[in-house]
mmCIF file of C-alpha atoms in Angstrom:
data_model
loop_
_atom_site.group_PDB
_atom_site.id
_atom_site.type_symbol
_atom_site.label_atom_id
_atom_site.label_comp_id
_atom_site.label_asym_id
_atom_site.label_seq_id
_atom_site.Cartn_x
_atom_site.Cartn_y
_atom_site.Cartn_z
ATOM 1 C CA UNK A 1 101.445 115.209 117.008
ATOM 2 C CA UNK A 2 104.026 114.176 114.447
ATOM 3 C CA UNK A 3 106.713 116.614 113.436
ATOM 4 C CA UNK A 4 105.274 116.528 109.906
ATOM 5 C CA UNK A 5 101.929 117.735 111.290
ATOM 6 C CA UNK A 6 103.636 120.547 113.177
ATOM 7 C CA UNK A 7 105.548 121.864 110.193
ATOM 8 C CA UNK A 8 102.398 121.547 108.130
ATOM 9 C CA UNK A 9 100.720 123.917 110.584
ATOM 10 C CA UNK A 10 103.626 126.312 110.282
ATOM 11 C CA UNK A 11 103.264 126.170 106.519
ATOM 12 C CA UNK A 12 99.680 127.378 106.777
ATOM 13 C CA UNK A 13 100.674 130.761 108.203
ATOM 14 C CA UNK A 14 99.327 133.548 106.027
ATOM 15 C CA UNK A 15 101.965 135.186 103.825
ATOM 16 C CA UNK A 16 100.718 138.636 104.829
ATOM 17 C CA UNK A 17 101.401 137.818 108.465
ATOM 18 C CA UNK A 18 104.937 136.747 107.637
ATOM 19 C CA UNK A 19 105.556 139.839 105.517
ATOM 20 C CA UNK A 20 104.110 142.044 108.228
ATOM 21 C CA UNK A 21 106.469 140.530 110.757
ATOM 22 C CA UNK A 22 109.457 141.262 108.514
ATOM 23 C CA UNK A 23 108.359 144.874 108.023
ATOM 24 C CA UNK A 24 107.931 145.420 111.743
ATOM 25 C CA UNK A 25 111.410 144.111 112.433
ATOM 26 C CA UNK A 26 112.884 146.872 110.278
ATOM 27 C CA UNK A 27 111.432 149.561 112.525
ATOM 28 C CA UNK A 28 113.053 150.747 115.723
ATOM 29 C CA UNK A 29 111.643 148.687 118.577
ATOM 30 C CA UNK A 30 111.225 150.027 122.090
ATOM 31 C CA UNK A 31 111.783 147.925 125.207
ATOM 32 C CA UNK A 32 108.078 147.071 125.558
ATOM 33 C CA UNK A 33 107.965 145.571 122.065
ATOM 34 C CA UNK A 34 111.165 143.616 122.664
ATOM 35 C CA UNK A 35 109.718 142.308 125.924
ATOM 36 C CA UNK A 36 106.533 141.172 124.216
ATOM 37 C CA UNK A 37 108.470 139.487 121.434
ATOM 38 C CA UNK A 38 110.713 137.687 123.910
ATOM 39 C CA UNK A 39 107.684 136.402 125.824
ATOM 40 C CA UNK A 40 106.043 135.195 122.620
ATOM 41 C CA UNK A 41 109.253 133.458 121.557
ATOM 42 C CA UNK A 42 109.410 131.594 124.861
ATOM 43 C CA UNK A 43 105.819 130.438 124.425
ATOM 44 C CA UNK A 44 106.499 129.296 120.867
ATOM 45 C CA UNK A 45 109.593 127.313 121.884
ATOM 46 C CA UNK A 46 107.782 125.724 124.818
ATOM 47 C CA UNK A 47 104.759 124.911 122.670
ATOM 48 C CA UNK A 48 106.922 123.443 119.932
ATOM 49 C CA UNK A 49 108.740 121.190 122.401
ATOM 50 C CA UNK A 50 105.461 119.992 123.896
ATOM 51 C CA UNK A 51 103.922 119.273 120.513
ATOM 52 C CA UNK A 52 106.896 117.347 119.180
ATOM 53 C CA UNK A 53 107.317 115.297 122.342
ATOM 54 C CA UNK A 54 103.684 114.370 123.087
ATOM 55 C CA UNK A 55 103.486 110.717 123.989
ATOM 56 C CA UNK A 56 101.105 108.421 122.200
ATOM 57 C CA UNK A 57 99.761 106.860 125.388
ATOM 58 C CA UNK A 58 97.800 110.030 126.130
ATOM 59 C CA UNK A 59 97.125 111.232 122.603
ATOM 60 C CA UNK A 60 94.846 109.053 120.446
ATOM 61 C CA UNK A 61 96.522 108.074 117.219
ATOM 62 C CA UNK A 62 99.703 110.015 116.661
ATOM 63 C CA UNK A 63 102.659 107.726 116.380
ATOM 64 C CA UNK A 64 100.703 104.998 118.168
ATOM 65 C CA UNK A 65 103.617 103.127 119.672
ATOM 66 C CA UNK A 66 102.272 101.348 122.752
ATOM 67 C CA UNK A 67 104.816 100.375 125.358
ATOM 68 C CA UNK A 68 105.511 101.395 128.899
ATOM 69 C CA UNK A 69 105.924 104.454 131.088
ATOM 70 C CA UNK A 70 105.236 108.107 130.369
ATOM 71 C CA UNK A 71 106.908 107.846 126.965
ATOM 72 C CA UNK A 72 104.982 104.748 125.882
ATOM 73 C CA UNK A 73 108.057 102.550 125.748
ATOM 74 C CA UNK A 74 110.154 105.039 123.806
ATOM 75 C CA UNK A 75 113.401 106.153 125.410
ATOM 76 C CA UNK A 76 113.138 109.923 125.879
ATOM 77 C CA UNK A 77 116.782 110.421 126.763
ATOM 78 C CA UNK A 78 118.868 110.013 129.903
ATOM 79 C CA UNK A 79 118.024 110.920 133.480
ATOM 80 C CA UNK A 80 119.075 114.544 133.216
ATOM 81 C CA UNK A 81 115.989 115.145 131.084
ATOM 82 C CA UNK A 82 117.902 117.346 128.670
ATOM 83 C CA UNK A 83 118.271 115.007 125.712
ATOM 84 C CA UNK A 84 115.662 114.696 122.984
ATOM 85 C CA UNK A 85 116.856 111.586 121.150
ATOM 86 C CA UNK A 86 114.374 108.738 121.013
ATOM 87 C CA UNK A 87 114.917 105.006 120.724
ATOM 88 C CA UNK A 88 112.444 102.660 119.091
ATOM 89 C CA UNK A 89 112.349 100.118 121.905
ATOM 90 C CA UNK A 90 108.971 98.570 122.730
ATOM 91 C CA UNK A 91 108.349 96.526 125.859
ATOM 92 C CA UNK A 92 105.716 95.848 128.540
ATOM 93 C CA UNK A 93 105.318 97.666 131.818
ATOM 94 C CA UNK A 94 107.171 94.887 133.627
ATOM 95 C CA UNK A 95 110.386 95.849 131.797
ATOM 96 C CA UNK A 96 112.494 99.012 131.767
ATOM 97 C CA UNK A 97 114.678 100.780 129.218
ATOM 98 C CA UNK A 98 117.766 99.788 131.203
ATOM 99 C CA UNK A 99 117.103 96.144 130.285
ATOM 100 C CA UNK A 100 117.083 96.790 126.526
ATOM 101 C CA UNK A 101 119.939 95.151 124.645
ATOM 102 C CA UNK A 102 118.973 96.258 121.135
ATOM 103 C CA UNK A 103 116.026 97.736 119.255
ATOM 104 C CA UNK A 104 115.168 98.394 115.637
ATOM 105 C CA UNK A 105 112.298 99.425 113.406
ATOM 106 C CA UNK A 106 111.971 97.920 109.940
ATOM 107 C CA UNK A 107 109.706 99.195 107.162
ATOM 108 C CA UNK A 108 107.611 96.498 105.518
ATOM 109 C CA UNK A 109 105.980 96.040 102.147
ATOM 110 C CA UNK A 110 102.440 94.699 102.100
ATOM 111 C CA UNK A 111 103.711 91.230 101.216
ATOM 112 C CA UNK A 112 106.242 91.303 104.056
ATOM 113 C CA UNK A 113 103.545 92.461 106.447
ATOM 114 C CA UNK A 114 101.192 89.630 105.548
ATOM 115 C CA UNK A 115 104.029 87.124 106.004
ATOM 116 C CA UNK A 116 104.768 88.329 109.535
ATOM 117 C CA UNK A 117 103.511 86.059 112.357
ATOM 118 C CA UNK A 118 101.634 88.925 114.041
ATOM 119 C CA UNK A 119 99.702 89.647 110.839
ATOM 120 C CA UNK A 120 97.128 87.001 111.739
ATOM 121 C CA UNK A 121 95.631 89.605 114.070
ATOM 122 C CA UNK A 122 95.192 92.282 111.391
ATOM 123 C CA UNK A 123 91.718 92.941 109.913
ATOM 124 C CA UNK A 124 90.674 90.139 107.567
ATOM 125 C CA UNK A 125 88.667 92.600 105.508
ATOM 126 C CA UNK A 126 88.988 96.372 105.184
ATOM 127 C CA UNK A 127 86.206 98.977 104.969
ATOM 128 C CA UNK A 128 85.248 100.183 101.504
ATOM 129 C CA UNK A 129 87.852 102.508 100.038
ATOM 130 C CA UNK A 130 90.649 101.552 102.446
ATOM 131 C CA UNK A 131 93.809 99.681 101.566
ATOM 132 C CA UNK A 132 97.293 99.020 102.915
ATOM 133 C CA UNK A 133 99.244 102.249 103.255
ATOM 134 C CA UNK A 134 102.498 101.517 105.020
ATOM 135 C CA UNK A 135 103.735 99.234 107.728
ATOM 136 C CA UNK A 136 106.643 98.637 110.050
ATOM 137 C CA UNK A 137 107.721 96.218 112.733
ATOM 138 C CA UNK A 138 109.413 97.255 115.973
ATOM 139 C CA UNK A 139 111.777 94.602 117.307
ATOM 140 C CA UNK A 140 113.294 94.805 120.787
ATOM 141 C CA UNK A 141 115.647 92.316 122.433
ATOM 142 C CA UNK A 142 116.192 92.510 126.173
ATOM 143 C CA UNK A 143 119.465 91.653 127.898
ATOM 144 C CA UNK A 144 118.025 88.337 129.092
ATOM 145 C CA UNK A 145 117.166 87.392 125.492
ATOM 146 C CA UNK A 146 113.438 88.095 125.695
ATOM 147 C CA UNK A 147 112.079 89.536 122.446
ATOM 148 C CA UNK A 148 109.174 91.976 122.094
ATOM 149 C CA UNK A 149 107.617 92.872 118.770
ATOM 150 C CA UNK A 150 105.003 95.288 117.525
ATOM 151 C CA UNK A 151 103.530 95.336 114.046
ATOM 152 C CA UNK A 152 102.179 98.792 113.129
ATOM 153 C CA UNK A 153 100.058 99.261 110.000
ATOM 154 C CA UNK A 154 98.433 102.391 108.580
ATOM 155 C CA UNK A 155 95.409 101.847 106.369
ATOM 156 C CA UNK A 156 94.548 104.693 104.022
ATOM 157 C CA UNK A 157 92.105 105.733 101.300
ATOM 158 C CA UNK A 158 94.639 107.695 99.231
ATOM 159 C CA UNK A 159 98.248 106.997 98.445
ATOM 160 C CA UNK A 160 101.593 107.396 100.164
ATOM 161 C CA UNK A 161 103.288 110.389 98.504
ATOM 162 C CA UNK A 162 106.749 110.101 97.057
ATOM 163 C CA UNK A 163 109.400 111.643 99.282
ATOM 164 C CA UNK A 164 110.482 115.016 97.911
ATOM 165 C CA UNK A 165 113.200 117.456 98.897
ATOM 166 C CA UNK A 166 113.517 121.215 98.540
ATOM 167 C CA UNK A 167 116.504 122.939 96.930
ATOM 168 C CA UNK A 168 118.081 123.458 100.349
ATOM 169 C CA UNK A 169 117.918 119.718 101.017
ATOM 170 C CA UNK A 170 115.016 119.867 103.445
ATOM 171 C CA UNK A 171 112.159 117.385 103.120
ATOM 172 C CA UNK A 172 108.961 118.758 101.581
ATOM 173 C CA UNK A 173 105.931 118.092 103.779
ATOM 174 C CA UNK A 174 103.418 116.010 101.790
ATOM 175 C CA UNK A 175 99.849 117.095 101.196
ATOM 176 C CA UNK A 176 97.682 115.193 103.737
ATOM 177 C CA UNK A 177 94.838 115.130 101.226
ATOM 178 C CA UNK A 178 96.959 112.796 99.102
ATOM 179 C CA UNK A 179 97.019 110.203 101.871
ATOM 180 C CA UNK A 180 93.297 110.534 102.504
ATOM 181 C CA UNK A 181 91.593 109.056 105.557
ATOM 182 C CA UNK A 182 93.710 106.845 107.797
ATOM 183 C CA UNK A 183 93.447 104.535 110.767
ATOM 184 C CA UNK A 184 96.176 102.545 112.486
ATOM 185 C CA UNK A 185 96.343 99.014 113.873
ATOM 186 C CA UNK A 186 99.131 97.865 116.208
ATOM 187 C CA UNK A 187 99.647 94.208 117.107
ATOM 188 C CA UNK A 188 101.894 93.457 120.102
ATOM 189 C CA UNK A 189 103.173 90.237 121.610
ATOM 190 C CA UNK A 190 103.301 91.955 124.997
ATOM 191 C CA UNK A 191 100.825 93.785 127.212
ATOM 192 C CA UNK A 192 101.263 97.536 126.840
ATOM 193 C CA UNK A 193 101.285 99.754 129.894
ATOM 194 C CA UNK A 194 98.551 102.294 129.270
ATOM 195 C CA UNK A 195 96.015 104.429 131.098
ATOM 196 C CA UNK A 196 93.355 103.102 128.737
ATOM 197 C CA UNK A 197 91.279 100.048 129.526
ATOM 198 C CA UNK A 198 92.322 96.823 127.815
ATOM 199 C CA UNK A 199 89.217 94.907 126.785
ATOM 200 C CA UNK A 200 89.003 91.122 126.721
ATOM 201 C CA UNK A 201 87.643 91.148 123.159
ATOM 202 C CA UNK A 202 86.561 93.596 120.476
ATOM 203 C CA UNK A 203 82.882 92.868 121.022
ATOM 204 C CA UNK A 204 83.043 95.024 124.157
ATOM 205 C CA UNK A 205 84.051 98.057 122.100
ATOM 206 C CA UNK A 206 81.258 100.333 120.870
ATOM 207 C CA UNK A 207 81.154 103.246 118.465
ATOM 208 C CA UNK A 208 80.621 105.860 121.214
ATOM 209 C CA UNK A 209 83.535 104.424 123.207
ATOM 210 C CA UNK A 210 85.830 104.520 120.186
ATOM 211 C CA UNK A 211 84.720 108.046 119.372
ATOM 212 C CA UNK A 212 85.340 109.253 122.914
ATOM 213 C CA UNK A 213 88.804 107.735 123.315
ATOM 214 C CA UNK A 214 90.130 107.868 119.742
ATOM 215 C CA UNK A 215 91.816 104.531 120.293
ATOM 216 C CA UNK A 216 91.271 101.248 122.126
ATOM 217 C CA UNK A 217 93.166 98.155 123.220
ATOM 218 C CA UNK A 218 91.877 94.615 123.431
ATOM 219 C CA UNK A 219 93.289 91.149 123.816
ATOM 220 C CA UNK A 220 93.340 88.507 121.111
ATOM 221 C CA UNK A 221 94.851 85.181 122.172
ATOM 222 C CA UNK A 222 98.370 85.847 123.434
ATOM 223 C CA UNK A 223 98.568 89.211 121.669
ATOM 224 C CA UNK A 224 97.273 92.707 122.335
ATOM 225 C CA UNK A 225 95.737 94.906 119.662
ATOM 226 C CA UNK A 226 95.619 98.681 119.531
ATOM 227 C CA UNK A 227 93.267 100.394 117.072
ATOM 228 C CA UNK A 228 93.461 104.169 116.538
ATOM 229 C CA UNK A 229 90.914 106.153 114.538
ATOM 230 C CA UNK A 230 93.313 108.839 113.224
ATOM 231 C CA UNK A 231 91.233 110.672 110.551
ATOM 232 C CA UNK A 232 88.918 107.837 109.515
ATOM 233 C CA UNK A 233 85.175 107.722 110.143
ATOM 234 C CA UNK A 234 84.211 105.836 113.291
ATOM 235 C CA UNK A 235 81.960 103.437 111.400
ATOM 236 C CA UNK A 236 84.835 102.441 109.118
ATOM 237 C CA UNK A 237 87.256 101.844 111.994
ATOM 238 C CA UNK A 238 84.665 99.915 113.979
ATOM 239 C CA UNK A 239 83.964 97.764 110.917
ATOM 240 C CA UNK A 240 87.677 96.966 110.569
ATOM 241 C CA UNK A 241 87.945 96.257 114.282
ATOM 242 C CA UNK A 242 85.170 93.679 114.028
ATOM 243 C CA UNK A 243 87.179 91.872 111.326
ATOM 244 C CA UNK A 244 90.152 91.264 113.628
ATOM 245 C CA UNK A 245 90.544 87.741 114.997
#
């Protein structure tokens, strides 16, 4: 789950619930109430941490950054396990984060996306109602000079909302209805380490399989493709998948 999704859920809390919580806090609380509140707070903190740090290799869709290891090729901090900073390095299972020299993620316009060498493996035709939403390329250089790249494109039926900020400077969470239905395609010049099966071609992938897993990988030439259903209808995603060469 993306952090935007999480804060969107928080935003859906009923105002009466929030007001009720404030009223209760004004009353004198006995030790049983304090104990209950403390337990709930621990659960909320633990749940929040789990939601924000779910890895995309086990959750269909999401950030959809295939890579290696339990964090799908994203550095989850140092060995003490206490940090929560993430890198954007992508690499195959034969590599490790220790071998990364540099990594970057670059946002792309539609024209820049189509000019990228990996774009030849994007759908040649999109389902009715879908169009380019936003794209980015993840570039990683290893210490031995080897380069790994992943092109990640979101196709949508709506529009990407303009970034807005509240009076306190915080970012306003966009209305998901404005974006509409989405599905994501990732093209990698490396083989991702994943618990999912990697199919030899897209013809092996069926609607029921896509519906059950929420995302699939298959090989196309020297590249590997990941397709994630996100919120789109299965028939639409399967149609797009069939248009990938």
